[in-house]
Amino acid sequence: MSKSDNILEVKKLQIHFGHGDDAVRAVDGVSFHVARGETLALVGESGSGKSISALALTKLTPRAAIYAGGQVLFNQTDMLLLSERDLRAIRGSQISYIFQEPMSSFNPVFTIGWQIEEALKLHRKGVDRKAEVERLLKLVHLPQRMAVAYPHEMSGGQLQRCMIAMALACDPELLVADEPTTALDVTVQREILNLLAELSRKVNLSVLMITHNFGIVSDLADRVCVMKKGRIVEEGETRQVLDDPQHDYTKQLMAAVPRLRPKEFK
């Protein structure tokens, strides 16, 4: 079977919580795709269904979630039909996640280097783990001494870089970044976004960026999908959507991005 140009295709995905008339349709017939080497931003406010859609790619959704319909095709394989054992083989190794609270993703009693090595031990047997940890830290612009540091000894920005290093440890094809800069200072946010953009080019990584903030997508995303109440209400090339938004909800999200007015420079 030949490889599709799209590494990921989500088709009419439906995820419900509850049954019957009282069911909450958290994801209501959502369709989108990510091409190889592309960065797609899935944008929407809290509760729009964007994070549930991202977690559904490897069925990491809460136990109460009901997959009511649709497909999630990763390299043309429907993830929703796979066994838990097969899904575990893909999580981390082929699809990796980074989240907005890096501190909660690390065990506080082990060093960063040890924890990255554990990921390597699980998914990349036979690799020189010490050398690979050094390479990964260098890739995310961190000094080698961070390998022996504990999570509590690091800043939020450093921890997020370590989270990215761990996500890349198993050489994934798709990186899902779920609000990766929300908990960080503005200047650190820019550093992390620049790093993600650099890595997507350097290792030809496909990225699904989940965010509520239109202000971070212009330099990072190739395309944008806007979600509201479990549905895609607008999609298109990033510049097209930013320059000429069609849906009122997209315009509202863009208007919510803080801007400096000329008079504020006086």
C-alpha positions as semicolon CSV with decimal commas, in nm:
position;residue;x (nm);y (nm);z (nm)
1;M;0,000;0,000;0,000
2;S;0,145;0,338;-0,098
3;K;0,173;0,612;0,159
4;S;-0,088;0,887;0,149
5;D;0,022;1,251;0,135
6;N;-0,170;1,288;0,461
7;I;-0,021;1,133;0,770
8;L;-0,348;1,187;0,957
9;E;-0,709;1,196;0,837
10;V;-0,993;1,245;1,082
11;K;-1,329;1,173;0,918
12;K;-1,667;1,267;1,068
13;L;-1,547;1,190;1,422
14;Q;-1,820;1,183;1,686
15;I;-1,750;1,158;2,059
16;H;-2,037;1,171;2,309
17;F;-2,060;1,177;2,686
18;G;-2,382;1,020;2,809
19;H;-2,665;0,857;2,620
20;G;-2,982;0,951;2,442
21;D;-3,121;1,303;2,443
22;D;-2,900;1,402;2,736
23;A;-2,577;1,309;2,559
24;V;-2,315;1,583;2,530
25;R;-2,176;1,585;2,176
26;A;-1,822;1,692;2,260
27;V;-1,706;1,617;1,905
28;D;-1,984;1,636;1,650
29;G;-1,882;1,512;1,306
30;V;-1,533;1,666;1,290
31;S;-1,315;1,615;0,983
32;F;-0,960;1,743;0,925
33;H;-0,624;1,619;0,798
34;V;-0,254;1,678;0,857
35;A;-0,018;1,642;0,559
36;R;0,331;1,502;0,602
37;G;0,566;1,771;0,729
38;E;0,276;2,011;0,788
39;T;0,170;2,201;1,100
40;L;-0,206;2,228;1,149
41;A;-0,351;2,449;1,423
42;L;-0,681;2,343;1,577
43;V;-0,812;2,663;1,736
44;G;-1,108;2,715;1,969
45;E;-1,208;2,827;2,316
46;S;-1,221;2,594;2,618
47;G;-1,494;2,336;2,570
48;S;-1,490;2,357;2,190
49;G;-1,381;1,993;2,158
50;K;-1,030;2,050;2,026
51;S;-0,842;1,870;2,307
52;I;-1,083;1,574;2,307
53;S;-1,030;1,548;1,931
54;A;-0,653;1,538;1,985
55;L;-0,673;1,277;2,262
56;A;-0,900;1,065;2,044
57;L;-0,617;1,011;1,794
58;T;-0,478;0,739;2,021
59;K;-0,792;0,683;2,232
60;L;-0,655;0,864;2,536
61;T;-0,996;1,015;2,607
62;P;-1,167;0,965;2,947
63;R;-1,335;0,629;3,005
64;A;-1,678;0,791;2,982
65;A;-1,617;0,897;2,622
66;I;-1,830;0,714;2,365
67;Y;-1,697;0,690;2,009
68;A;-2,027;0,730;1,827
69;G;-1,892;0,738;1,472
70;G;-1,618;0,835;1,231
71;Q;-1,261;0,732;1,160
72;V;-0,912;0,836;1,271
73;L;-0,673;0,726;0,998
74;F;-0,304;0,741;1,090
75;N;-0,089;0,623;0,801
76;Q;-0,416;0,486;0,659
77;T;-0,481;0,266;0,965
78;D;-0,802;0,333;1,159
79;M;-0,685;0,394;1,516
80;L;-1,035;0,346;1,655
81;L;-1,033;-0,020;1,547
82;L;-0,700;-0,111;1,710
83;S;-0,661;-0,309;2,031
84;E;-0,519;-0,144;2,341
85;R;-0,195;-0,336;2,290
86;D;-0,156;-0,205;1,934
87;L;-0,239;0,149;2,047
88;R;0,032;0,134;2,316
89;A;0,285;0,047;2,046
90;I;0,193;0,364;1,855
91;R;0,160;0,606;2,149
92;G;0,491;0,776;2,207
93;S;0,674;0,592;1,931
94;Q;0,476;0,717;1,629
95;I;0,243;0,976;1,782
96;S;0,379;1,183;2,072
97;Y;0,208;1,443;2,289
98;I;0,325;1,750;2,477
99;F;0,089;1,918;2,720
100;Q;0,053;2,257;2,890
101;E;0,166;2,146;3,238
102;P;0,512;1,988;3,194
103;M;0,561;1,945;3,570
104;S;0,274;1,695;3,581
105;S;0,436;1,490;3,303
106;F;0,756;1,415;3,495
107;N;0,818;1,199;3,801
108;P;0,964;1,433;4,067
109;V;1,196;1,169;4,218
110;F;1,394;1,086;3,902
111;T;1,632;1,296;3,695
112;I;1,531;1,427;3,355
113;G;1,796;1,215;3,183
114;W;1,675;0,897;3,353
115;Q;1,317;0,964;3,245
116;I;1,413;1,028;2,882
117;E;1,618;0,707;2,891
118;E;1,311;0,516;3,010
119;A;1,120;0,633;2,703
120;L;1,409;0,518;2,484
121;K;1,426;0,182;2,663
122;L;1,057;0,127;2,595
123;H;1,046;0,219;2,225
124;R;1,401;0,216;2,083
125;K;1,584;-0,088;2,205
126;G;1,954;-0,114;2,122
127;V;2,018;0,261;2,096
128;D;2,300;0,421;2,299
129;R;2,070;0,586;2,551
130;K;2,325;0,817;2,713
131;A;2,436;0,952;2,375
132;E;2,076;0,989;2,261
133;V;1,982;1,190;2,572
134;E;2,274;1,423;2,497
135;R;2,158;1,460;2,137
136;L;1,798;1,532;2,237
137;L;1,894;1,794;2,495
138;K;2,114;1,963;2,237
139;L;1,827;1,950;1,986
140;V;1,603;2,150;2,223
141;H;1,887;2,390;2,315
142;L;1,947;2,271;2,670
143;P;2,290;2,217;2,834
144;Q;2,402;1,862;2,905
145;R;2,397;1,922;3,280
146;M;2,017;1,918;3,264
147;A;2,034;1,540;3,227
148;V;2,115;1,507;3,597
149;A;1,868;1,774;3,712
150;Y;1,537;1,698;3,881
151;P;1,212;1,853;3,758
152;H;1,178;2,087;4,057
153;E;1,521;2,236;3,981
154;M;1,410;2,364;3,640
155;S;1,206;2,658;3,515
156;G;0,877;2,612;3,331
157;G;1,042;2,686;2,997
158;Q;1,324;2,440;3,062
159;L;1,076;2,172;3,163
160;Q;0,872;2,228;2,848
161;R;1,190;2,187;2,641
162;C;1,255;1,861;2,827
163;M;0,897;1,754;2,752
164;I;0,961;1,818;2,383
165;A;1,289;1,622;2,404
166;M;1,104;1,329;2,559
167;A;0,831;1,349;2,296
168;L;1,096;1,335;2,023
169;A;1,294;1,056;2,192
170;C;1,114;0,783;2,002
171;D;1,138;0,959;1,666
172;P;0,762;1,009;1,617
173;E;0,600;1,094;1,286
174;L;0,330;1,316;1,442
175;L;0,364;1,551;1,738
176;V;0,045;1,667;1,911
177;A;0,107;1,990;2,105
178;D;-0,191;2,059;2,332
179;E;-0,171;2,419;2,457
180;P;0,206;2,381;2,507
181;T;0,272;2,743;2,606
182;T;-0,032;2,836;2,817
183;A;0,145;2,806;3,153
184;L;0,455;2,999;3,042
185;D;0,557;3,365;3,043
186;V;0,508;3,553;2,717
187;T;0,877;3,567;2,627
188;V;0,920;3,196;2,706
189;Q;0,612;3,118;2,496
190;R;0,782;3,268;2,193
191;E;1,099;3,064;2,256
192;I;0,900;2,740;2,273
193;L;0,701;2,823;1,959
194;N;1,021;2,910;1,771
195;L;1,168;2,579;1,886
196;L;0,867;2,383;1,760
197;A;0,885;2,561;1,424
198;E;1,258;2,487;1,400
199;L;1,213;2,121;1,487
200;S;0,927;2,073;1,241
201;R;1,162;2,189;0,965
202;K;1,474;2,014;1,090
203;V;1,327;1,666;1,139
204;N;1,035;1,700;0,893
205;L;0,789;1,655;1,177
206;S;0,413;1,673;1,129
207;V;0,252;1,880;1,406
208;L;-0,105;1,915;1,532
209;M;-0,113;2,230;1,744
210;I;-0,408;2,269;1,984
211;T;-0,463;2,626;2,105
212;H;-0,725;2,882;2,204
213;N;-0,504;3,173;2,098
214;F;-0,494;3,296;1,741
215;G;-0,193;3,506;1,834
216;I;0,045;3,208;1,825
217;V;-0,055;3,046;1,497
218;S;0,061;3,301;1,239
219;D;0,429;3,206;1,246
220;L;0,385;2,838;1,322
221;A;0,088;2,686;1,140
222;D;0,053;2,613;0,770
223;R;-0,324;2,571;0,802
224;V;-0,591;2,647;1,060
225;C;-0,914;2,473;1,161
226;V;-1,147;2,667;1,392
227;M;-1,366;2,464;1,630
228;K;-1,683;2,573;1,808
229;K;-1,913;2,349;2,012
230;G;-1,766;2,029;1,873
231;R;-1,767;2,131;1,507
232;I;-1,525;2,279;1,254
233;V;-1,670;2,617;1,154
234;E;-1,384;2,742;0,936
235;E;-1,063;2,610;0,787
236;G;-0,801;2,721;0,540
237;E;-0,444;2,834;0,485
238;T;-0,325;3,032;0,786
239;R;-0,266;3,358;0,601
240;Q;-0,602;3,329;0,426
241;V;-0,790;3,282;0,753
242;L;-0,599;3,557;0,931
243;D;-0,640;3,809;0,649
244;D;-0,999;3,732;0,559
245;P;-1,185;3,535;0,829
246;Q;-1,530;3,425;0,714
247;H;-1,704;3,304;1,029
248;D;-1,814;3,541;1,305
249;Y;-1,666;3,308;1,569
250;T;-1,325;3,324;1,399
251;K;-1,346;3,703;1,401
252;Q;-1,431;3,699;1,772
253;L;-1,133;3,477;1,854
254;M;-0,902;3,702;1,655
255;A;-1,042;4,013;1,824
256;A;-0,959;3,857;2,162
257;V;-0,585;3,858;2,087
258;P;-0,421;4,142;2,287
259;R;-0,265;4,413;2,072
260;L;-0,074;4,732;2,139
261;R;-0,251;5,034;1,993
262;P;-0,039;5,315;1,844
263;K;-0,136;5,553;2,125
264;E;0,012;5,313;2,380
265;F;0,359;5,381;2,241
266;K;0,331;5,755;2,319
